[in-house]
C-alpha angles and dihedrals in degrees: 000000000000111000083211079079088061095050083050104047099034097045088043091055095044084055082046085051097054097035096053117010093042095054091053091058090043087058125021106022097033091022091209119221127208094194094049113120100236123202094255084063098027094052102020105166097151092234105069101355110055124148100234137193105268090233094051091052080042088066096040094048090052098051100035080062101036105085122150086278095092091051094036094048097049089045091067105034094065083082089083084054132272095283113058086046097056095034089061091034079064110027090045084038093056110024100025116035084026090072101034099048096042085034092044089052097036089051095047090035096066083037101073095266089296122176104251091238088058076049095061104052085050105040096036114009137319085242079066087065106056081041087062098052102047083054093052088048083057103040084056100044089053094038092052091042091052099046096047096051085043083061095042091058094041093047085051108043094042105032078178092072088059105083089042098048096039090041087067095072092063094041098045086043084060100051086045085060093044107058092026100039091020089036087223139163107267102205102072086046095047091053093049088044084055092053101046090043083059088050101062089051095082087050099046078063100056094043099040113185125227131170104201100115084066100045089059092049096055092038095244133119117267084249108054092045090062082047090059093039088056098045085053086055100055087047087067101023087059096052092059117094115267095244091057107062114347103050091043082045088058096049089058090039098060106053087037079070104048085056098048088054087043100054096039089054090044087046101058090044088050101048084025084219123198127235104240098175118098119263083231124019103214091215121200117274108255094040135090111301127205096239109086101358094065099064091056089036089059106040104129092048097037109032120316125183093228099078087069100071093049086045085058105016101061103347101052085058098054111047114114103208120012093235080069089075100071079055092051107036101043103034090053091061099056091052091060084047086058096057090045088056095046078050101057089035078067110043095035093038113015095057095088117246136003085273094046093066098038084056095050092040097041094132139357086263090054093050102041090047102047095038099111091049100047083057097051098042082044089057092037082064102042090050093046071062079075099043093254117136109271098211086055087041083059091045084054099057094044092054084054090050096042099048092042089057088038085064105043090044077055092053092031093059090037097052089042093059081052087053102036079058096051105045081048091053089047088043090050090251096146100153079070098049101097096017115114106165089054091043092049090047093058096037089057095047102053106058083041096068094041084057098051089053092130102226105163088227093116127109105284095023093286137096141049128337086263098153088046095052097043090052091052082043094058098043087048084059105045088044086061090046086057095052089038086050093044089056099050082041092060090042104047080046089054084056099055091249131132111263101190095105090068094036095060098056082034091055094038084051110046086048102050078042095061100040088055103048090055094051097052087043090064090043091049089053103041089054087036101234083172086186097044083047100054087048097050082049097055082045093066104044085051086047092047093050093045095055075052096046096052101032081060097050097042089052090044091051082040093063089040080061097046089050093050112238108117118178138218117214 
């Protein structure tokens, strides 16, 4: 089949989506209102609440929640066949992160911008939110982990994508000194950020970096010494103010990644490239199976509980009007739901033949190994369709993936000091409270040495438990969406709306969650991952108190409703 089908059909439901299903939350589950004060004018104090240009949130929003997961997920998850990947791409894009991420900022947003954690003490119980915020420990610890282990591999396997990726930081720290110290418009600098970013891609092929010659003389693989390198990075990067390195990043970021859309769709029309991959992949009995795996293997792309915090933690304080939301939420998932797409075009129709991708998808190791890969030689080819190199069209997807991860393992080491703090001020901890170098340091060690777990999952039988981290990563992060999703369930209840548009993907979720947890429980234990195992274990006692926690609220909301004395906001 033409892949060109996939880019139709996927890209003319999610316009159905928005068109439609979007308008029914807007106004009959949120009931959105035009004439609502919303925090960025309440509590307007030009440094966190500032009313903003819904098209400029709009581009915030997308690349805050954009990391490397929506590409990584999907690229795995081909390995269960194209279908099931792009029906719950759509179906989790437009039913699912459609009404968390809109929910999550329309719920924040009459709150008083509130995080949603703060949200969920208020809104279920005050044990949610010290639920929340163990989850969140965990969903941290996993996405830095996994970040840092996706650059590792790509550094790696294309020395060429070093000098462009590491050239952004001092091209993104000069734009930051431009429109904060210069006070200048950022646009015209970010553009010319993107193209010489570009530029140094060709040189970086013709100066590739490895790092070898220090790996055998500190006695380490190539690949765990970038692990360490990067984890150093993140130790400084995350102590910089925000304005300096991480907001002019995601400038670049985020039309680096309209243009990589842009050029892979362009790509498959062009070369009118054909899926080889099979619809279903009729996978060995005894190994992972699509039902329940791929709806934690695809979160970012489908629905992921990340974007939440980002929905209540920045965006909820920004937007304008609160009609905005239904702009910014929505549209911003499908945006995600766009990549993931991009991501499963390369890895199902940009491999080569029908062999070629039963070769690089012989087994889930393999898969999950070789994602990232499959997704870069899949882009080199769509863009040879163009008549662009495709050893420098690899080098550019590797330098999207690479830059996207370098951000989030930014935010993500930032966010887990924040939390770090928090849980030692609960635990009465309070040497640690104030202390960021010791809470850096700790926020960086402790994903590191979840990172150096060896697993033998990598591509070749060596390397790091990547398939088992991703998989705890995904049900951490569909663990956070329910709660997220319980949250906006109970609200839309207090308001005497019908919540059933955030119970369904509640309900989905909780149960693939949970399936999943207990079947990686048994593998851990049969190949006795003793520290996978713990975690899954910790998982699944958060998992089991939040369906608690939720059943309870939603019966207690339940019997509000019954006694008649709903409640606005």
């Amino acid at each position: 089949m033409p892949a060109f089908y996939l880019i139709v059909i996927t890209l003319g439901a999610f316009y159905l989506g928005y068109r439609f299903y979007s308008r029914y939350l807007a106004e009959r589950v949120y009931a959105l209102d035009p004439n609502f004060k919303t925090p960025s004018h309440e509590f307007s104090d030009g440094v966190d609440f500032v009313p903003t240009n819904k098209h400029i949130l709009l581009g915030h929003h997308f690349t805050a929640v954009a990391g490397a997961a929506p590409i990584v997920g999907p690229a795995i998850a081909v390995y269960w066949g194209w279908l099931p990947a792009i029906a719950w791409v759509i179906l989790g894009t437009i039913f699912g992160a459609g009404v968390h991420d809109f929910g999550a900022i329309v719920t924040s947003a009459r709150n008083r911008g509130q995080n949603i954690g703060t949200l969920s003490g208020k809104v279920i119980s005050a044990r949610a939110s010290t639920l929340f915020l163990l989850i969140i420990f965990f969903l941290l610890t996993l996405v830095n982990a996994v970040f840092g282990v996706v650059m590792a591999i790509l550094f790696e396997a294309h020395p060429g994508s070093v000098i462009p990726a590491v050239i952004v930081i001092p091209i993104a720290m000069c734009i930051g000194q431009w429109v904060y110290r210069m006070k200048g418009a950022v646009l015209i600098p970010s553009i010319i950020g993107l193209i010489l970013l570009y530029a140094a891609i060709p040189i970086g092929q013709m100066y590739p970096i490895h790092v070898d010659g220090l790996a055998h003389l500190v006695g380490l693989s190539v690949r765990t010494t970038w692990v360490i390198l990067i984890f150093a990075y993140t130790w400084f990067a995350s102590r910089l103010p925000v304005w300096l390195l991480l907001q002019p990043r995601d400038y670049i970021n985020g039309q680096q990644l309209l243009v990589a859309l842009a050029v892979i769709f362009a790509g498959v029309i062009v070369g009118w490239d054909q899926i080889t991959a099979p619809a279903v992949n009729h996978v060995a009995e005894g190994t992972r199976q699509w039902f329940p795996y791929l709806f934690i293997t695809i979160a970012c792309g489908a629905i992921s509980g990340f974007h939440s915090l980002v929905a209540s933690g920045t965006t909820s304080k920004q937007i304008d009007k609160e009609t905005d939301a239904r702009y910014i939420g929505y549209c911003g998932a499908l945006g995600e739901g766009s990549l993931a797409l991009a991501a499963i075009l390369a890895c199902t129709a940009g491999l080569g033949s029908a062999a070629d991708w039963n070769t690089a998808y012989s087994s889930f190791g393999a898969a999950s190994g070789g994602a990232l890969g499959h997704f870069v030689n899949g882009v080199g080819h769509f863009l040879a369709n163009l008549g662009i190199d495709a050893q420098l069209g690899a080098s550019f997807a590797v330098v999207v993936v690479v830059t996207f991860a370098g951000t989030t393992m930014d935010t993500g080491v930032r966010l887990q000091r924040y939390i770090l703090e928090e849980i030692a001020e609960l635990a009465g901890f309070r040497a640690l409270v104030g202390k960021t170098t010791i809470l850096t340091t700790l926020a960086v060690l402790i994903p590191l040495a979840l990172a150096l777990v060896p697993g033998g999952n990598g591509a070749g039988g060596k390397g790091f438990a990547f398939g088992q981290l991703w998989t705890l990563f995904g049900t951490t992060n569909q663990l956070t969406a329910g709660l997220a999703l319980s949250v906006i369930s109970v609200w839309v209840m207090s308001r005497n709306r019908n919540p059933l548009a955030a119970i369904v993907p509640l309900t989905f979720l909780l149960f693939m969650t949970s399936w999943a947890l207990v079947l990686n429980l048994v593998s851990f234990l049969k190949e006795g991952s003793w520290m996978l195992l713990i975690m899954d274990a910790g998982i699944a006692v958060l998992t089991a108190w939040l369906i608690v926690e939720a059943v309870t609220a939603l019966n207690r909301q339940r019997g509000e409703r019954r006694a008649e004395v709903p409640s606005e906001a």
